[in-house]
Coordinates of C-alpha atoms and ligand atoms in Angstrom, one line a residue:
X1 CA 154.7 124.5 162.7
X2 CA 155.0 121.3 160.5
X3 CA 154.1 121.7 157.4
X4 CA 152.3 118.5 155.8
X5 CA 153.4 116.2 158.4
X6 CA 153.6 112.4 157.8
X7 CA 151.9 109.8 159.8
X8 CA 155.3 108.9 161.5
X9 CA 155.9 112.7 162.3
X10 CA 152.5 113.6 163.8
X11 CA 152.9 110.3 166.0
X12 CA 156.5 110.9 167.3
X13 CA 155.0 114.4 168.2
X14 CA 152.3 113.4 169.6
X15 CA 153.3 111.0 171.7
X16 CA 156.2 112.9 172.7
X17 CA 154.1 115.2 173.9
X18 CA 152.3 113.0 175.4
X19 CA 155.2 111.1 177.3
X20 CA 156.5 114.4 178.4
X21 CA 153.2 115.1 180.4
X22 CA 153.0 111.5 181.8
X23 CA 157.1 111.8 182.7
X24 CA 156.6 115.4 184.8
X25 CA 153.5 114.0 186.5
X26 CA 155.6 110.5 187.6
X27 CA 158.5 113.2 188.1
X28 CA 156.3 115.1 191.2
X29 CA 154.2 111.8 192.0
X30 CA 157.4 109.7 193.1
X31 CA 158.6 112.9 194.5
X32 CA 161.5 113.4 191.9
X33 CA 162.6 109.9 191.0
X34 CA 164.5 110.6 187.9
X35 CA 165.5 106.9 187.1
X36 CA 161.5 105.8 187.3
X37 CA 160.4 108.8 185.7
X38 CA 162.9 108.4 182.7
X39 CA 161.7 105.2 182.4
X40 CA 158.4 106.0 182.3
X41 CA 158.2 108.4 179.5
X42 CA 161.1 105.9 177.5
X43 CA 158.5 103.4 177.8
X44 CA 155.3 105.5 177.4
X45 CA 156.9 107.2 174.3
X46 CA 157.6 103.9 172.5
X47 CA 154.2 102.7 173.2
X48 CA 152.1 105.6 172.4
X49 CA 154.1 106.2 169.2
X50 CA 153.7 102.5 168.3
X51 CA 149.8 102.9 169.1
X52 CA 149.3 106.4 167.5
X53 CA 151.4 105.3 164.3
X54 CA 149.0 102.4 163.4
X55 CA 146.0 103.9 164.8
X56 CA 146.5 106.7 162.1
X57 CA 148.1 104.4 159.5
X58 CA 144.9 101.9 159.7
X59 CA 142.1 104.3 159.9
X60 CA 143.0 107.5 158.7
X61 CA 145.8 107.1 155.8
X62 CA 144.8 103.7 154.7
X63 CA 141.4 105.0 154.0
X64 CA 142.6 108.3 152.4
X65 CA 144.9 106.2 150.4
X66 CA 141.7 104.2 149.2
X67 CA 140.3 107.6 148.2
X68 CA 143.3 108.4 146.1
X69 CA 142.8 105.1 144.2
X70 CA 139.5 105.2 143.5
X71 CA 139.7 109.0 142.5
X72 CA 142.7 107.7 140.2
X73 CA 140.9 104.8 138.7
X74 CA 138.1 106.9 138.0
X75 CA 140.0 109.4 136.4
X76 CA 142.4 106.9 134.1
X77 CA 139.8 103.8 134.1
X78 CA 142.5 101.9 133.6
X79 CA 143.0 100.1 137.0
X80 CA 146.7 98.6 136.1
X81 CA 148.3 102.1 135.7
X82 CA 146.6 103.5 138.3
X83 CA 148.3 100.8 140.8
X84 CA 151.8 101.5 139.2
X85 CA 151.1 105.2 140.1
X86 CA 150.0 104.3 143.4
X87 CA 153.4 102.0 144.3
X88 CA 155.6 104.7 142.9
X89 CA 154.2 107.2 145.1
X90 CA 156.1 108.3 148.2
X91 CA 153.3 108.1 151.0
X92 CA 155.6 108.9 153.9
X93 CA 156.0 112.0 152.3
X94 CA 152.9 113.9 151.9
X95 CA 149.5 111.8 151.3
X96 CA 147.8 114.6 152.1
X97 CA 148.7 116.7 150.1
X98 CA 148.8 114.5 147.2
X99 CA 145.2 113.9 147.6
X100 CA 144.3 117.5 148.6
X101 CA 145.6 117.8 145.1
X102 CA 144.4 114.9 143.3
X103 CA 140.9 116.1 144.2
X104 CA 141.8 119.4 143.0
X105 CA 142.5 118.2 139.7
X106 CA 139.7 116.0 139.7
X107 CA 137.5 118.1 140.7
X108 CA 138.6 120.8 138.1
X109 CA 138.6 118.1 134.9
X110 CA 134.7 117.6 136.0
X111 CA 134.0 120.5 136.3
X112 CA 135.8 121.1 132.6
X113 CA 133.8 118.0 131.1
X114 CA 130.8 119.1 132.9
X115 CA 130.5 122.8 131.1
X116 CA 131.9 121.0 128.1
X117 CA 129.2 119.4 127.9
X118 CA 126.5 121.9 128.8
X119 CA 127.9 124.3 125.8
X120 CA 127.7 120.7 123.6
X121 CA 123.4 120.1 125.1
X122 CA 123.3 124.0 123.9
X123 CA 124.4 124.1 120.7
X124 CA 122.8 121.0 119.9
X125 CA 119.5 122.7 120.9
X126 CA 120.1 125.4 118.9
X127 CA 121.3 124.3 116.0
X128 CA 118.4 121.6 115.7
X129 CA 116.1 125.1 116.1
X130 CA 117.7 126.6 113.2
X131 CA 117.5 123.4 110.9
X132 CA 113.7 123.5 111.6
X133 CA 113.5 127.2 110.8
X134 CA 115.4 126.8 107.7
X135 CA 113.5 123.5 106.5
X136 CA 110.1 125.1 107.7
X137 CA 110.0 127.9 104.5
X138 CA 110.8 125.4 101.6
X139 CA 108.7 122.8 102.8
X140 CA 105.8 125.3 103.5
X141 CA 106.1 127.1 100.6
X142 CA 106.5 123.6 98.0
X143 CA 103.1 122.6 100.5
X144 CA 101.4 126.2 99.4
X145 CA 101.8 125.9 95.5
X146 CA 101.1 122.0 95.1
X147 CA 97.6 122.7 97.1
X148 CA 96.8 125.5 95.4
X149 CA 97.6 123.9 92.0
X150 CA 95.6 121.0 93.1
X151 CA 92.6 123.0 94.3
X152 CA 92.6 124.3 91.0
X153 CA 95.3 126.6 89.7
X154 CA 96.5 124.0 87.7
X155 CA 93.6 124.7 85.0
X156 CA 94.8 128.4 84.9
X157 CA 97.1 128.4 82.2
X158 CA 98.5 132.1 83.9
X159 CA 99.4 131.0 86.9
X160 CA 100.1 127.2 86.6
X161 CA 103.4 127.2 85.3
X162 CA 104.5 129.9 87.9
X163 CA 103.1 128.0 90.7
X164 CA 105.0 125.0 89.6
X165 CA 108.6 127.3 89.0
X166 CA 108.4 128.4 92.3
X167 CA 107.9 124.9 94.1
X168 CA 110.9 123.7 92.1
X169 CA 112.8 127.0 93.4
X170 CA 111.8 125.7 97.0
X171 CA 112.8 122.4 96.2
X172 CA 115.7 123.1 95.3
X173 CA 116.6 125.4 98.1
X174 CA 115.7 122.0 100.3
X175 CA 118.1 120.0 98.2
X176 CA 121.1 122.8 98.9
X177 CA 120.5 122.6 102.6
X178 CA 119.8 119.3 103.3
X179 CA 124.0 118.9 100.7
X180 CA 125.1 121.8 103.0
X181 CA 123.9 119.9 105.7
X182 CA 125.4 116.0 105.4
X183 CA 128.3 118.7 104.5
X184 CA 129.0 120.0 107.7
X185 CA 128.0 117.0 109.9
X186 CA 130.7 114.8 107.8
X187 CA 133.0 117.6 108.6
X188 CA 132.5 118.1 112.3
X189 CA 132.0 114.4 112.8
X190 CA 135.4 113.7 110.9
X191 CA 134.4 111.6 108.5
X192 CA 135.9 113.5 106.1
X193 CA 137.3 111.6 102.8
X194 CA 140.5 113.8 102.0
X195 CA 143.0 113.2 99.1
X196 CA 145.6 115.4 98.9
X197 CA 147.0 116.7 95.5
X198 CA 149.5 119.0 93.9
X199 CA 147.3 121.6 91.6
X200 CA 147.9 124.8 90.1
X201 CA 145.2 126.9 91.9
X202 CA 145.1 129.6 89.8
X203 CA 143.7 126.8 87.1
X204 CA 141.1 126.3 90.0
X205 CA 139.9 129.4 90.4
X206 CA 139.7 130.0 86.4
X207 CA 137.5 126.9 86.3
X208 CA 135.0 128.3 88.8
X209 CA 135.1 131.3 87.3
X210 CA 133.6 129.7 84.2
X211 CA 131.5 127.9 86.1
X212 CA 129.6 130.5 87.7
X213 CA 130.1 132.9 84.5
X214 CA 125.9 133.2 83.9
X215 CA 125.3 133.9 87.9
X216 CA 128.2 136.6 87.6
X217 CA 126.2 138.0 84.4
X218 CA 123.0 138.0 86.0
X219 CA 124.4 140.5 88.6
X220 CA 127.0 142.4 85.7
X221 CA 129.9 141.2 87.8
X222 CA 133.4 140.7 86.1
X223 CA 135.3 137.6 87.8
X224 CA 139.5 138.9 87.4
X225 CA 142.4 137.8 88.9
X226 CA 144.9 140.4 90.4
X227 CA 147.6 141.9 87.5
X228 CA 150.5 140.0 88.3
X229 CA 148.9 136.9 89.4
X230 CA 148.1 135.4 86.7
X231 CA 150.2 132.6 86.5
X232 CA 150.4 128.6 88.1
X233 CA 150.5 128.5 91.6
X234 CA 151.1 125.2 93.2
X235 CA 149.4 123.8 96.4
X236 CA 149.2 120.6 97.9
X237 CA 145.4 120.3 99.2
X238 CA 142.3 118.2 98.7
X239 CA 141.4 119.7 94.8
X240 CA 137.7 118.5 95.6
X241 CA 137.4 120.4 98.6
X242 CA 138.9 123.6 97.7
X243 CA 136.6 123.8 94.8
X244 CA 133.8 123.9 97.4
X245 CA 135.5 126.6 99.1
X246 CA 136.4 128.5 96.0
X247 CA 132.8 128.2 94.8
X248 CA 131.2 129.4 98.3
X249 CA 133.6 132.6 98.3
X250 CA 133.1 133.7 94.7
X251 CA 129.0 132.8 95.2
X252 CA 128.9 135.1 98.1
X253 CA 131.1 137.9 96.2
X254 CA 128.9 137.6 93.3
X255 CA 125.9 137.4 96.2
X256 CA 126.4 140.7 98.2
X257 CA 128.8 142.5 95.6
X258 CA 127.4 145.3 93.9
X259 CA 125.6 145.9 90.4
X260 CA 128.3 145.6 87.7
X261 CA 131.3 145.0 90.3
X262 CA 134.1 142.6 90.1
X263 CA 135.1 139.9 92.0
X264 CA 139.2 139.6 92.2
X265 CA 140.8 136.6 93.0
X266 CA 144.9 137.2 94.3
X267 CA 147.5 134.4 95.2
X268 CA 150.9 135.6 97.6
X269 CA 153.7 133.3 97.7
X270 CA 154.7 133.0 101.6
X271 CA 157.2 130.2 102.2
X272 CA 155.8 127.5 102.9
X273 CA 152.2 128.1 101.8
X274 CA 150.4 130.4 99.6
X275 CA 147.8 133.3 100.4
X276 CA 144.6 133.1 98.4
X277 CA 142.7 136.4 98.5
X278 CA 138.9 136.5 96.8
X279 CA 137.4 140.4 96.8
X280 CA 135.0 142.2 96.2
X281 CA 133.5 145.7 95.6
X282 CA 129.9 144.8 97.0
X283 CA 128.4 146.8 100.2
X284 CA 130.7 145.2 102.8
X285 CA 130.0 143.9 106.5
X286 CA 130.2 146.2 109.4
X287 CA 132.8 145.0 111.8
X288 CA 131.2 144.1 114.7
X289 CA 129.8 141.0 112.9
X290 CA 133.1 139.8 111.4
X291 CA 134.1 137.6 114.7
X292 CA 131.0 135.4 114.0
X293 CA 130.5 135.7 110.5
X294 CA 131.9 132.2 110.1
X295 CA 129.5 130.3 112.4
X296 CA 126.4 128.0 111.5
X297 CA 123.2 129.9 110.2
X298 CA 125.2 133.5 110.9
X299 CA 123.7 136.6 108.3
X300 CA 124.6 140.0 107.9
X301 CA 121.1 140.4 106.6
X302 CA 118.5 137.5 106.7
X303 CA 115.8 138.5 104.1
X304 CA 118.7 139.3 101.5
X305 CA 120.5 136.1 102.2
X306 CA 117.4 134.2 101.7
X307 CA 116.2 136.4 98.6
X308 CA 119.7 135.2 97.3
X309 CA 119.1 131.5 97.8
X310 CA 121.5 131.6 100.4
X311 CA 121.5 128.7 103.4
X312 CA 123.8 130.4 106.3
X313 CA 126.1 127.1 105.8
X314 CA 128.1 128.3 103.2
X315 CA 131.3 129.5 105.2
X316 CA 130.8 127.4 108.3
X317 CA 131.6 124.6 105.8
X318 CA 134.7 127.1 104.0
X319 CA 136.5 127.6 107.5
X320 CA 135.9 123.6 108.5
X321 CA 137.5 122.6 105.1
X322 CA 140.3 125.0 105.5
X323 CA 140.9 124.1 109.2
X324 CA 141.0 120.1 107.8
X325 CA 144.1 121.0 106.0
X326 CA 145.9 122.6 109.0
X327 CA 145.2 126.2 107.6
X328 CA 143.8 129.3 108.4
X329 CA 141.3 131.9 107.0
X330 CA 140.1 135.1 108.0
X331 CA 137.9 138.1 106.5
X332 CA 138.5 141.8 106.3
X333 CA 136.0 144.3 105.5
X334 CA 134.9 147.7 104.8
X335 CA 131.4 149.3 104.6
X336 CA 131.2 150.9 101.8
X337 CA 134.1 149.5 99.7
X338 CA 134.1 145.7 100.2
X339 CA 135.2 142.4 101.6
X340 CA 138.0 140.1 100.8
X341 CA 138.1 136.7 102.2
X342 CA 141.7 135.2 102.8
X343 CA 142.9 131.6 103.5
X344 CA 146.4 130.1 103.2
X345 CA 147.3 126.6 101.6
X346 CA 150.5 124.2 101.7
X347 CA 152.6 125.3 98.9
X348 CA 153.3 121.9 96.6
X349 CA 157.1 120.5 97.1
X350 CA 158.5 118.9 94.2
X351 CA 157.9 115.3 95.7
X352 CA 154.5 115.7 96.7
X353 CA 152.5 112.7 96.0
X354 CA 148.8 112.0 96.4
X355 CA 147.4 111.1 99.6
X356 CA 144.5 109.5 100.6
X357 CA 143.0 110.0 104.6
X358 CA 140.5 110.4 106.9
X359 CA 140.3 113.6 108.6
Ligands
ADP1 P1 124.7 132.5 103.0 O1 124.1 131.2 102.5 O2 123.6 133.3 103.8 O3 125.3 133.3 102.0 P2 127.3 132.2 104.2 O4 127.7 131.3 105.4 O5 127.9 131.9 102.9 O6 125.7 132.0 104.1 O7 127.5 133.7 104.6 C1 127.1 134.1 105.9 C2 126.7 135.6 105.8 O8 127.9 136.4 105.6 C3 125.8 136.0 104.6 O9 124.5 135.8 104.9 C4 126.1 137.4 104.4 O10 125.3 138.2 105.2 C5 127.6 137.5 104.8 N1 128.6 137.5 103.7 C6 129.2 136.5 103.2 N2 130.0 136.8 102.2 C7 129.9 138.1 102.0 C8 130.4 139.1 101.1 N3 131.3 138.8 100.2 N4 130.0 140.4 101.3 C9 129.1 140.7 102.2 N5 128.6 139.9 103.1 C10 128.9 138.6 103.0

């Protein structure tokens, strides 16, 4: 057997085929003339081939040939190129097959773009679910106390004050969403502003720490840095940004650590970047919820999440900012003894200058 025949091969076979059978039925009709007979299937096989060739060029391969163009123009949209393909193909070789498997392809990238786009109509669906849930308890609760004021707790000096602490603690549980929010929809939409800058990142860190001394206080946690680490460590990164991420990880240590723990920040020189590692000692996450602790709205625990003021955002906004610089980050964690949250950062060359782009 032929494997992928060509128009010119299938229509020499054929019609030699052909020719043969009209040749041995002249052959026994003219009771065997060879010279007639010859000249029978000589003539019968140049005419049959001629008719079968165009017969299959003009409506068979002209037509599959159509198919490949469209199929191509519809994958490319861009008709010039998909010509230039179409000229340097060799068609006496094997159309078919070069459809069969243009098809294939085709059919495969929809397919692709298809459940690409499925997962896309899901997530959207889910995440606009969760945004409701979350904006439904601030709004409800700021709705609660202003009516109940109104309808007259506002005359009771006991409770008035209260009522109004606790609509501003709603409030401004909305106003931390709806930041973490335009956060994470400039980040996944890449409209992200980023100006990259040599710092000392151990100065970072030391600057959050003093920033978010009174919350550590609250809970009795000390904020250290590792013996041996205290010292400039140089990175080239958006400052701005790594702030945010600084001050989400040490938030969350001083969050879920424990009563009078400490939070440890740690810095490991590794060639070209450096390892940032922020610990704690607080009641760590079991591992079967590590893989998706990084995703929108995820919680260990909702009501202490909540309790805390948390808005589930917090490190699906740390991993995008670290993934915007090319890096990675990734969490380890024991029940019982504690979590430490690790990224890596481009360590700072000697001629790095700022730079301003869009991510
Ligand atoms: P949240 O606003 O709820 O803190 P995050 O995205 O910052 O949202 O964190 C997601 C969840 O991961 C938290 O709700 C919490 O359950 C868990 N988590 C984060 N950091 C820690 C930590 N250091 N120790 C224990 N659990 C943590």
């Amino acid at each position: 057997m032929i494997r992928n025949p060509t128009p010119k091969v299938v229509s020499l076979v054929t019609s030699a085929l052909l020719s043969f059978c009209i040749g041995v039925f002249t052959l026994i009709a003219t009771d065997f003339n060879w010279s007639d007979s010859i000249l029978i299937f000589v003539t019968s096989l140049i005419l049959s081939y001629l008719l079968i060739y165009y017969a299959l060029e003009y409506f068979i391969y002209r037509k599959i040939k159509l198919i490949y163009k469209t199929i191509h123009s519809l994958k490319t949209q861009k008709y010039n190129s998909v010509n230039k393909i179409f000229k340097n193909s060799d068609w006496d070789s094997d159309p078919i097959s070069e459809v069969n498997q243009e098809v294939i392809t085709w059919a495969k990238d929809k397919k692709d773009e298809i459940d690409h786009l499925k997962k896309l109509a899901d997530f959207r669906k889910e995440f606009i679910g969760n945004v409701s849930h979350e904006l439904k308890t601030p709004i409800f609760n700021i709705q609660g106390y202003i009516h109940t004021l109104i309808d007259g707790a506002l005359e009771d000096p006991e409770v008035n004050m209260k009522f109004l602490k606790k609509a501003a603690r709603s409030a401004d549980r909305l106003c931390d969403l709806v930041e973490d929010l335009i956060s994470i929809s400039q980040l996944e939409a890449g409209e992200l502003h980023m100006e990259y800058e040599r710092f000392d990142i151990n100065a970072l860190v030391k600057d959050v720490y003093e920033q978010l001394e009174y919350r550590s206080k609250e809970r009795g946690i000390s904020l250290t840095i590792k013996d041996g680490c205290n010292q400039p460590f140089f990175v080239y990164a958006d400052k701005y940004r790594i702030r945010q991420v600084i001050v989400n990880l040490v938030v969350n240590s001083i969050k879920y650590g424990k009563e009078a723990g400490v939070t440890t920040s740690a810095y490991y020189d590794m060639d070209e970047n450096i390892l940032i590692e922020i610990s704690d000692n607080g009641d760590g996450i079991e591992q079967e919820h590590l893989p998706r602790l990084f995703e929108r709205f995820y919680r260990v625990d909702k009501s202490r999440s909540r309790d805390a003021g948390g808005t589930g955002l917090g490190l699906a906004i740390v991993k995008h900012i670290i993934e915007a610089h090319n890096q990675v980050i990734n969490v380890r964690s024991k029940v019982g003894i504690g979590s430490t949250f690790a990224f890596t950062l481009k360590k700072a060359q000697p001629g790095d200058k700022i730079t301003t782009f869009m991510f």
